[in-house]
Amino acid sequence: MKNLKPTLLIISLLIFISAFTFQDTSVYICKGPSSKKYHLKSNCRGLSNCSSEIYKVTLTEAKDLKRTLCGWED
């Protein structure tokens, strides 16, 4: 039981760090009227029909805009 506490502490710390790391990841979105996805790469084929500018935002911002991951990125 004594060895379990340090292990749980390390696992908790890694989960905490990874949560913040992934939220600051940059993604790309189109701000066109029908855009609903975010993209991991600026040259994703899902952005080829963008009718406006392509913007680099954080993953958190994209999710706040109710965007979901592009199907080409899976």
JSON list of N, CA, C and O in Angstrom, two decimals, residues 9-58:
[
{"chain": "A", "resi": 9, "resn": "LEU", "atom": "N", "xyz": [0.38, 9.37, -7.26]},
{"chain": "A", "resi": 9, "resn": "LEU", "atom": "CA", "xyz": [0.78, 10.78, -7.35]},
{"chain": "A", "resi": 9, "resn": "LEU", "atom": "C", "xyz": [1.41, 11.07, -8.72]},
{"chain": "A", "resi": 9, "resn": "LEU", "atom": "O", "xyz": [1.08, 12.06, -9.36]},
{"chain": "A", "resi": 10, "resn": "ILE", "atom": "N", "xyz": [2.27, 10.21, -9.16]},
{"chain": "A", "resi": 10, "resn": "ILE", "atom": "CA", "xyz": [2.93, 10.39, -10.46]},
{"chain": "A", "resi": 10, "resn": "ILE", "atom": "C", "xyz": [1.91, 10.33, -11.60]},
{"chain": "A", "resi": 10, "resn": "ILE", "atom": "O", "xyz": [1.92, 11.16, -12.51]},
{"chain": "A", "resi": 11, "resn": "ILE", "atom": "N", "xyz": [1.01, 9.36, -11.54]},
{"chain": "A", "resi": 11, "resn": "ILE", "atom": "CA", "xyz": [-0.03, 9.25, -12.59]},
{"chain": "A", "resi": 11, "resn": "ILE", "atom": "C", "xyz": [-0.91, 10.49, -12.60]},
{"chain": "A", "resi": 11, "resn": "ILE", "atom": "O", "xyz": [-1.21, 11.04, -13.66]},
{"chain": "A", "resi": 12, "resn": "SER", "atom": "N", "xyz": [-1.31, 10.97, -11.44]},
{"chain": "A", "resi": 12, "resn": "SER", "atom": "CA", "xyz": [-2.14, 12.17, -11.36]},
{"chain": "A", "resi": 12, "resn": "SER", "atom": "C", "xyz": [-1.42, 13.39, -11.93]},
{"chain": "A", "resi": 12, "resn": "SER", "atom": "O", "xyz": [-2.01, 14.19, -12.66]},
{"chain": "A", "resi": 13, "resn": "LEU", "atom": "N", "xyz": [-0.15, 13.50, -11.62]},
{"chain": "A", "resi": 13, "resn": "LEU", "atom": "CA", "xyz": [0.65, 14.62, -12.13]},
{"chain": "A", "resi": 13, "resn": "LEU", "atom": "C", "xyz": [0.75, 14.56, -13.66]},
{"chain": "A", "resi": 13, "resn": "LEU", "atom": "O", "xyz": [0.61, 15.58, -14.34]},
{"chain": "A", "resi": 14, "resn": "LEU", "atom": "N", "xyz": [0.98, 13.38, -14.21]},
{"chain": "A", "resi": 14, "resn": "LEU", "atom": "CA", "xyz": [1.07, 13.25, -15.67]},
{"chain": "A", "resi": 14, "resn": "LEU", "atom": "C", "xyz": [-0.25, 13.59, -16.35]},
{"chain": "A", "resi": 14, "resn": "LEU", "atom": "O", "xyz": [-0.27, 14.24, -17.40]},
{"chain": "A", "resi": 15, "resn": "ILE", "atom": "N", "xyz": [-1.35, 13.17, -15.78]},
{"chain": "A", "resi": 15, "resn": "ILE", "atom": "CA", "xyz": [-2.66, 13.50, -16.35]},
{"chain": "A", "resi": 15, "resn": "ILE", "atom": "C", "xyz": [-2.89, 15.00, -16.30]},
{"chain": "A", "resi": 15, "resn": "ILE", "atom": "O", "xyz": [-3.37, 15.61, -17.27]},
{"chain": "A", "resi": 16, "resn": "PHE", "atom": "N", "xyz": [-2.53, 15.63, -15.20]},
{"chain": "A", "resi": 16, "resn": "PHE", "atom": "CA", "xyz": [-2.69, 17.08, -15.04]},
{"chain": "A", "resi": 16, "resn": "PHE", "atom": "C", "xyz": [-1.87, 17.84, -16.07]},
{"chain": "A", "resi": 16, "resn": "PHE", "atom": "O", "xyz": [-2.37, 18.75, -16.75]},
{"chain": "A", "resi": 17, "resn": "ILE", "atom": "N", "xyz": [-0.62, 17.45, -16.25]},
{"chain": "A", "resi": 17, "resn": "ILE", "atom": "CA", "xyz": [0.27, 18.12, -17.22]},
{"chain": "A", "resi": 17, "resn": "ILE", "atom": "C", "xyz": [-0.23, 17.92, -18.64]},
{"chain": "A", "resi": 17, "resn": "ILE", "atom": "O", "xyz": [-0.28, 18.85, -19.44]},
{"chain": "A", "resi": 18, "resn": "SER", "atom": "N", "xyz": [-0.64, 16.70, -18.98]},
{"chain": "A", "resi": 18, "resn": "SER", "atom": "CA", "xyz": [-1.08, 16.44, -20.36]},
{"chain": "A", "resi": 18, "resn": "SER", "atom": "C", "xyz": [-2.37, 17.18, -20.69]},
{"chain": "A", "resi": 18, "resn": "SER", "atom": "O", "xyz": [-2.58, 17.60, -21.81]},
{"chain": "A", "resi": 19, "resn": "ALA", "atom": "N", "xyz": [-3.24, 17.38, -19.72]},
{"chain": "A", "resi": 19, "resn": "ALA", "atom": "CA", "xyz": [-4.48, 18.12, -19.96]},
{"chain": "A", "resi": 19, "resn": "ALA", "atom": "C", "xyz": [-4.18, 19.55, -20.39]},
{"chain": "A", "resi": 19, "resn": "ALA", "atom": "O", "xyz": [-4.80, 20.08, -21.30]},
{"chain": "A", "resi": 20, "resn": "PHE", "atom": "N", "xyz": [-3.21, 20.18, -19.76]},
{"chain": "A", "resi": 20, "resn": "PHE", "atom": "CA", "xyz": [-2.87, 21.55, -20.13]},
{"chain": "A", "resi": 20, "resn": "PHE", "atom": "C", "xyz": [-2.10, 21.61, -21.43]},
{"chain": "A", "resi": 20, "resn": "PHE", "atom": "O", "xyz": [-2.25, 22.53, -22.21]},
{"chain": "A", "resi": 21, "resn": "THR", "atom": "N", "xyz": [-1.27, 20.65, -21.70]},
{"chain": "A", "resi": 21, "resn": "THR", "atom": "CA", "xyz": [-0.48, 20.62, -22.93]},
{"chain": "A", "resi": 21, "resn": "THR", "atom": "C", "xyz": [-1.37, 20.52, -24.15]},
{"chain": "A", "resi": 21, "resn": "THR", "atom": "O", "xyz": [-1.22, 21.25, -25.11]},
{"chain": "A", "resi": 22, "resn": "PHE", "atom": "N", "xyz": [-2.35, 19.61, -24.14]},
{"chain": "A", "resi": 22, "resn": "PHE", "atom": "CA", "xyz": [-3.21, 19.42, -25.30]},
{"chain": "A", "resi": 22, "resn": "PHE", "atom": "C", "xyz": [-4.15, 20.59, -25.51]},
{"chain": "A", "resi": 22, "resn": "PHE", "atom": "O", "xyz": [-4.52, 20.88, -26.63]},
{"chain": "A", "resi": 23, "resn": "GLN", "atom": "N", "xyz": [-4.53, 21.29, -24.47]},
{"chain": "A", "resi": 23, "resn": "GLN", "atom": "CA", "xyz": [-5.44, 22.42, -24.63]},
{"chain": "A", "resi": 23, "resn": "GLN", "atom": "C", "xyz": [-4.77, 23.60, -25.32]},
{"chain": "A", "resi": 23, "resn": "GLN", "atom": "O", "xyz": [-5.44, 24.44, -25.89]},
{"chain": "A", "resi": 24, "resn": "ASP", "atom": "N", "xyz": [-3.45, 23.70, -25.23]},
{"chain": "A", "resi": 24, "resn": "ASP", "atom": "CA", "xyz": [-2.74, 24.81, -25.87]},
{"chain": "A", "resi": 24, "resn": "ASP", "atom": "C", "xyz": [-2.24, 24.45, -27.27]},
{"chain": "A", "resi": 24, "resn": "ASP", "atom": "O", "xyz": [-1.54, 25.22, -27.90]},
{"chain": "A", "resi": 25, "resn": "THR", "atom": "N", "xyz": [-2.62, 23.30, -27.77]},
{"chain": "A", "resi": 25, "resn": "THR", "atom": "CA", "xyz": [-2.25, 22.89, -29.12]},
{"chain": "A", "resi": 25, "resn": "THR", "atom": "C", "xyz": [-2.89, 23.82, -30.14]},
{"chain": "A", "resi": 25, "resn": "THR", "atom": "O", "xyz": [-4.06, 24.16, -30.01]},
{"chain": "A", "resi": 26, "resn": "SER", "atom": "N", "xyz": [-2.15, 24.21, -31.13]},
{"chain": "A", "resi": 26, "resn": "SER", "atom": "CA", "xyz": [-2.70, 25.06, -32.19]},
{"chain": "A", "resi": 26, "resn": "SER", "atom": "C", "xyz": [-3.44, 24.22, -33.21]},
{"chain": "A", "resi": 26, "resn": "SER", "atom": "O", "xyz": [-2.97, 23.14, -33.59]},
{"chain": "A", "resi": 27, "resn": "VAL", "atom": "N", "xyz": [-4.58, 24.70, -33.64]},
{"chain": "A", "resi": 27, "resn": "VAL", "atom": "CA", "xyz": [-5.38, 24.07, -34.68]},
{"chain": "A", "resi": 27, "resn": "VAL", "atom": "C", "xyz": [-5.81, 25.15, -35.67]},
{"chain": "A", "resi": 27, "resn": "VAL", "atom": "O", "xyz": [-5.60, 26.34, -35.43]},
{"chain": "A", "resi": 28, "resn": "TYR", "atom": "N", "xyz": [-6.43, 24.74, -36.75]},
{"chain": "A", "resi": 28, "resn": "TYR", "atom": "CA", "xyz": [-6.82, 25.69, -37.80]},
{"chain": "A", "resi": 28, "resn": "TYR", "atom": "C", "xyz": [-8.33, 25.60, -38.03]},
{"chain": "A", "resi": 28, "resn": "TYR", "atom": "O", "xyz": [-8.90, 24.51, -38.04]},
{"chain": "A", "resi": 29, "resn": "ILE", "atom": "N", "xyz": [-8.93, 26.75, -38.20]},
{"chain": "A", "resi": 29, "resn": "ILE", "atom": "CA", "xyz": [-10.36, 26.80, -38.48]},
{"chain": "A", "resi": 29, "resn": "ILE", "atom": "C", "xyz": [-10.65, 27.76, -39.62]},
{"chain": "A", "resi": 29, "resn": "ILE", "atom": "O", "xyz": [-9.90, 28.70, -39.87]},
{"chain": "A", "resi": 30, "resn": "CYS", "atom": "N", "xyz": [-11.72, 27.49, -40.30]},
{"chain": "A", "resi": 30, "resn": "CYS", "atom": "CA", "xyz": [-12.26, 28.39, -41.31]},
{"chain": "A", "resi": 30, "resn": "CYS", "atom": "C", "xyz": [-13.41, 29.13, -40.64]},
{"chain": "A", "resi": 30, "resn": "CYS", "atom": "O", "xyz": [-14.18, 28.53, -39.90]},
{"chain": "A", "resi": 31, "resn": "LYS", "atom": "N", "xyz": [-13.52, 30.41, -40.87]},
{"chain": "A", "resi": 31, "resn": "LYS", "atom": "CA", "xyz": [-14.61, 31.17, -40.25]},
{"chain": "A", "resi": 31, "resn": "LYS", "atom": "C", "xyz": [-15.76, 31.43, -41.22]},
{"chain": "A", "resi": 31, "resn": "LYS", "atom": "O", "xyz": [-16.52, 32.36, -41.06]},
{"chain": "A", "resi": 32, "resn": "GLY", "atom": "N", "xyz": [-15.87, 30.57, -42.23]},
{"chain": "A", "resi": 32, "resn": "GLY", "atom": "CA", "xyz": [-16.99, 30.67, -43.16]},
{"chain": "A", "resi": 32, "resn": "GLY", "atom": "C", "xyz": [-18.31, 30.37, -42.47]},
{"chain": "A", "resi": 32, "resn": "GLY", "atom": "O", "xyz": [-18.34, 29.78, -41.38]},
{"chain": "A", "resi": 33, "resn": "PRO", "atom": "N", "xyz": [-19.43, 30.74, -43.08]},
{"chain": "A", "resi": 33, "resn": "PRO", "atom": "CA", "xyz": [-20.75, 30.60, -42.44]},
{"chain": "A", "resi": 33, "resn": "PRO", "atom": "C", "xyz": [-21.16, 29.16, -42.13]},
{"chain": "A", "resi": 33, "resn": "PRO", "atom": "O", "xyz": [-21.93, 28.93, -41.22]},
{"chain": "A", "resi": 34, "resn": "SER", "atom": "N", "xyz": [-20.64, 28.18, -42.86]},
{"chain": "A", "resi": 34, "resn": "SER", "atom": "CA", "xyz": [-21.05, 26.80, -42.61]},
{"chain": "A", "resi": 34, "resn": "SER", "atom": "C", "xyz": [-19.94, 25.95, -41.97]},
{"chain": "A", "resi": 34, "resn": "SER", "atom": "O", "xyz": [-20.06, 24.73, -41.90]},
{"chain": "A", "resi": 35, "resn": "SER", "atom": "N", "xyz": [-18.88, 26.59, -41.49]},
{"chain": "A", "resi": 35, "resn": "SER", "atom": "CA", "xyz": [-17.75, 25.87, -40.92]},
{"chain": "A", "resi": 35, "resn": "SER", "atom": "C", "xyz": [-18.09, 25.33, -39.53]},
{"chain": "A", "resi": 35, "resn": "SER", "atom": "O", "xyz": [-18.62, 26.05, -38.69]},
{"chain": "A", "resi": 36, "resn": "LYS", "atom": "N", "xyz": [-17.75, 24.05, -39.31]},
{"chain": "A", "resi": 36, "resn": "LYS", "atom": "CA", "xyz": [-18.06, 23.40, -38.04]},
{"chain": "A", "resi": 36, "resn": "LYS", "atom": "C", "xyz": [-16.91, 22.55, -37.51]},
{"chain": "A", "resi": 36, "resn": "LYS", "atom": "O", "xyz": [-17.04, 21.90, -36.49]},
{"chain": "A", "resi": 37, "resn": "LYS", "atom": "N", "xyz": [-15.79, 22.54, -38.18]},
{"chain": "A", "resi": 37, "resn": "LYS", "atom": "CA", "xyz": [-14.69, 21.64, -37.84]},
{"chain": "A", "resi": 37, "resn": "LYS", "atom": "C", "xyz": [-13.42, 22.42, -37.52]},
{"chain": "A", "resi": 37, "resn": "LYS", "atom": "O", "xyz": [-13.25, 23.57, -37.90]},
{"chain": "A", "resi": 38, "resn": "TYR", "atom": "N", "xyz": [-12.51, 21.75, -36.80]},
{"chain": "A", "resi": 38, "resn": "TYR", "atom": "CA", "xyz": [-11.15, 22.26, -36.65]},
{"chain": "A", "resi": 38, "resn": "TYR", "atom": "C", "xyz": [-10.20, 21.25, -37.28]},
{"chain": "A", "resi": 38, "resn": "TYR", "atom": "O", "xyz": [-10.54, 20.09, -37.47]},
{"chain": "A", "resi": 39, "resn": "HIS", "atom": "N", "xyz": [-9.02, 21.72, -37.65]},
{"chain": "A", "resi": 39, "resn": "HIS", "atom": "CA", "xyz": [-8.07, 20.92, -38.41]},
{"chain": "A", "resi": 39, "resn": "HIS", "atom": "C", "xyz": [-6.71, 20.97, -37.73]},
{"chain": "A", "resi": 39, "resn": "HIS", "atom": "O", "xyz": [-6.30, 22.02, -37.24]},
{"chain": "A", "resi": 40, "resn": "LEU", "atom": "N", "xyz": [-6.01, 19.85, -37.73]},
{"chain": "A", "resi": 40, "resn": "LEU", "atom": "CA", "xyz": [-4.70, 19.77, -37.09]},
{"chain": "A", "resi": 40, "resn": "LEU", "atom": "C", "xyz": [-3.59, 20.33, -37.97]},
{"chain": "A", "resi": 40, "resn": "LEU", "atom": "O", "xyz": [-2.56, 20.77, -37.46]},
{"chain": "A", "resi": 41, "resn": "LYS", "atom": "N", "xyz": [-3.80, 20.33, -39.28]},
{"chain": "A", "resi": 41, "resn": "LYS", "atom": "CA", "xyz": [-2.79, 20.83, -40.23]},
{"chain": "A", "resi": 41, "resn": "LYS", "atom": "C", "xyz": [-3.39, 21.94, -41.08]},
{"chain": "A", "resi": 41, "resn": "LYS", "atom": "O", "xyz": [-4.55, 21.86, -41.48]},
{"chain": "A", "resi": 42, "resn": "SER", "atom": "N", "xyz": [-2.60, 22.94, -41.37]},
{"chain": "A", "resi": 42, "resn": "SER", "atom": "CA", "xyz": [-3.09, 24.07, -42.18]},
{"chain": "A", "resi": 42, "resn": "SER", "atom": "C", "xyz": [-3.37, 23.65, -43.62]},
{"chain": "A", "resi": 42, "resn": "SER", "atom": "O", "xyz": [-4.12, 24.33, -44.32]},
{"chain": "A", "resi": 43, "resn": "ASN", "atom": "N", "xyz": [-2.77, 22.55, -44.06]},
{"chain": "A", "resi": 43, "resn": "ASN", "atom": "CA", "xyz": [-3.00, 22.09, -45.43]},
{"chain": "A", "resi": 43, "resn": "ASN", "atom": "C", "xyz": [-3.97, 20.91, -45.50]},
{"chain": "A", "resi": 43, "resn": "ASN", "atom": "O", "xyz": [-4.01, 20.19, -46.48]},
{"chain": "A", "resi": 44, "resn": "CYS", "atom": "N", "xyz": [-4.79, 20.72, -44.46]},
{"chain": "A", "resi": 44, "resn": "CYS", "atom": "CA", "xyz": [-5.78, 19.64, -44.46]},
{"chain": "A", "resi": 44, "resn": "CYS", "atom": "C", "xyz": [-6.74, 19.82, -45.63]},
{"chain": "A", "resi": 44, "resn": "CYS", "atom": "O", "xyz": [-7.18, 20.94, -45.92]},
{"chain": "A", "resi": 45, "resn": "ARG", "atom": "N", "xyz": [-7.09, 18.74, -46.29]},
{"chain": "A", "resi": 45, "resn": "ARG", "atom": "CA", "xyz": [-7.99, 18.84, -47.44]},
{"chain": "A", "resi": 45, "resn": "ARG", "atom": "C", "xyz": [-9.39, 19.30, -47.04]},
{"chain": "A", "resi": 45, "resn": "ARG", "atom": "O", "xyz": [-10.15, 19.78, -47.87]},
{"chain": "A", "resi": 46, "resn": "GLY", "atom": "N", "xyz": [-9.73, 19.19, -45.77]},
{"chain": "A", "resi": 46, "resn": "GLY", "atom": "CA", "xyz": [-11.01, 19.69, -45.29]},
{"chain": "A", "resi": 46, "resn": "GLY", "atom": "C", "xyz": [-11.11, 21.20, -45.33]},
{"chain": "A", "resi": 46, "resn": "GLY", "atom": "O", "xyz": [-12.19, 21.77, -45.28]},
{"chain": "A", "resi": 47, "resn": "LEU", "atom": "N", "xyz": [-9.98, 21.89, -45.42]},
{"chain": "A", "resi": 47, "resn": "LEU", "atom": "CA", "xyz": [-9.96, 23.35, -45.51]},
{"chain": "A", "resi": 47, "resn": "LEU", "atom": "C", "xyz": [-9.98, 23.85, -46.96]},
{"chain": "A", "resi": 47, "resn": "LEU", "atom": "O", "xyz": [-10.05, 25.05, -47.20]},
{"chain": "A", "resi": 48, "resn": "SER", "atom": "N", "xyz": [-9.95, 22.95, -47.91]},
{"chain": "A", "resi": 48, "resn": "SER", "atom": "CA", "xyz": [-9.84, 23.37, -49.32]},
{"chain": "A", "resi": 48, "resn": "SER", "atom": "C", "xyz": [-11.06, 24.15, -49.81]},
{"chain": "A", "resi": 48, "resn": "SER", "atom": "O", "xyz": [-10.93, 24.94, -50.75]},
{"chain": "A", "resi": 49, "resn": "ASN", "atom": "N", "xyz": [-12.22, 23.98, -49.21]},
{"chain": "A", "resi": 49, "resn": "ASN", "atom": "CA", "xyz": [-13.42, 24.71, -49.64]},
{"chain": "A", "resi": 49, "resn": "ASN", "atom": "C", "xyz": [-13.72, 25.92, -48.76]},
{"chain": "A", "resi": 49, "resn": "ASN", "atom": "O", "xyz": [-14.82, 26.45, -48.83]},
{"chain": "A", "resi": 50, "resn": "CYS", "atom": "N", "xyz": [-12.77, 26.34, -47.96]},
{"chain": "A", "resi": 50, "resn": "CYS", "atom": "CA", "xyz": [-12.99, 27.47, -47.06]},
{"chain": "A", "resi": 50, "resn": "CYS", "atom": "C", "xyz": [-13.30, 28.73, -47.88]},
{"chain": "A", "resi": 50, "resn": "CYS", "atom": "O", "xyz": [-12.55, 29.10, -48.77]},
{"chain": "A", "resi": 51, "resn": "SER", "atom": "N", "xyz": [-14.41, 29.38, -47.54]},
{"chain": "A", "resi": 51, "resn": "SER", "atom": "CA", "xyz": [-14.82, 30.57, -48.28]},
{"chain": "A", "resi": 51, "resn": "SER", "atom": "C", "xyz": [-14.35, 31.87, -47.62]},
{"chain": "A", "resi": 51, "resn": "SER", "atom": "O", "xyz": [-14.67, 32.95, -48.08]},
{"chain": "A", "resi": 52, "resn": "SER", "atom": "N", "xyz": [-13.60, 31.75, -46.52]},
{"chain": "A", "resi": 52, "resn": "SER", "atom": "CA", "xyz": [-13.06, 32.94, -45.85]},
{"chain": "A", "resi": 52, "resn": "SER", "atom": "C", "xyz": [-11.60, 32.67, -45.49]},
{"chain": "A", "resi": 52, "resn": "SER", "atom": "O", "xyz": [-10.98, 31.78, -46.06]},
{"chain": "A", "resi": 53, "resn": "GLU", "atom": "N", "xyz": [-11.08, 33.41, -44.56]},
{"chain": "A", "resi": 53, "resn": "GLU", "atom": "CA", "xyz": [-9.70, 33.22, -44.11]},
{"chain": "A", "resi": 53, "resn": "GLU", "atom": "C", "xyz": [-9.60, 31.97, -43.24]},
{"chain": "A", "resi": 53, "resn": "GLU", "atom": "O", "xyz": [-10.56, 31.54, -42.62]},
{"chain": "A", "resi": 54, "resn": "ILE", "atom": "N", "xyz": [-8.40, 31.41, -43.17]},
{"chain": "A", "resi": 54, "resn": "ILE", "atom": "CA", "xyz": [-8.10, 30.30, -42.28]},
{"chain": "A", "resi": 54, "resn": "ILE", "atom": "C", "xyz": [-7.35, 30.88, -41.09]},
{"chain": "A", "resi": 54, "resn": "ILE", "atom": "O", "xyz": [-6.39, 31.63, -41.26]},
{"chain": "A", "resi": 55, "resn": "TYR", "atom": "N", "xyz": [-7.80, 30.55, -39.88]},
{"chain": "A", "resi": 55, "resn": "TYR", "atom": "CA", "xyz": [-7.23, 31.11, -38.67]},
{"chain": "A", "resi": 55, "resn": "TYR", "atom": "C", "xyz": [-6.57, 30.04, -37.82]},
{"chain": "A", "resi": 55, "resn": "TYR", "atom": "O", "xyz": [-7.08, 28.93, -37.70]},
{"chain": "A", "resi": 56, "resn": "LYS", "atom": "N", "xyz": [-5.44, 30.40, -37.21]},
{"chain": "A", "resi": 56, "resn": "LYS", "atom": "CA", "xyz": [-4.75, 29.52, -36.27]},
{"chain": "A", "resi": 56, "resn": "LYS", "atom": "C", "xyz": [-5.25, 29.90, -34.88]},
{"chain": "A", "resi": 56, "resn": "LYS", "atom": "O", "xyz": [-5.12, 31.06, -34.47]},
{"chain": "A", "resi": 57, "resn": "VAL", "atom": "N", "xyz": [-5.83, 28.94, -34.16]},
{"chain": "A", "resi": 57, "resn": "VAL", "atom": "CA", "xyz": [-6.36, 29.18, -32.81]},
{"chain": "A", "resi": 57, "resn": "VAL", "atom": "C", "xyz": [-5.94, 28.02, -31.92]},
{"chain": "A", "resi": 57, "resn": "VAL", "atom": "O", "xyz": [-5.43, 27.01, -32.39]},
{"chain": "A", "resi": 58, "resn": "THR", "atom": "N", "xyz": [-6.17, 28.16, -30.62]},
{"chain": "A", "resi": 58, "resn": "THR", "atom": "CA", "xyz": [-5.88, 27.05, -29.72]},
{"chain": "A", "resi": 58, "resn": "THR", "atom": "C", "xyz": [-7.02, 26.04, -29.78]},
{"chain": "A", "resi": 58, "resn": "THR", "atom": "O", "xyz": [-8.13, 26.37, -30.19]}
]
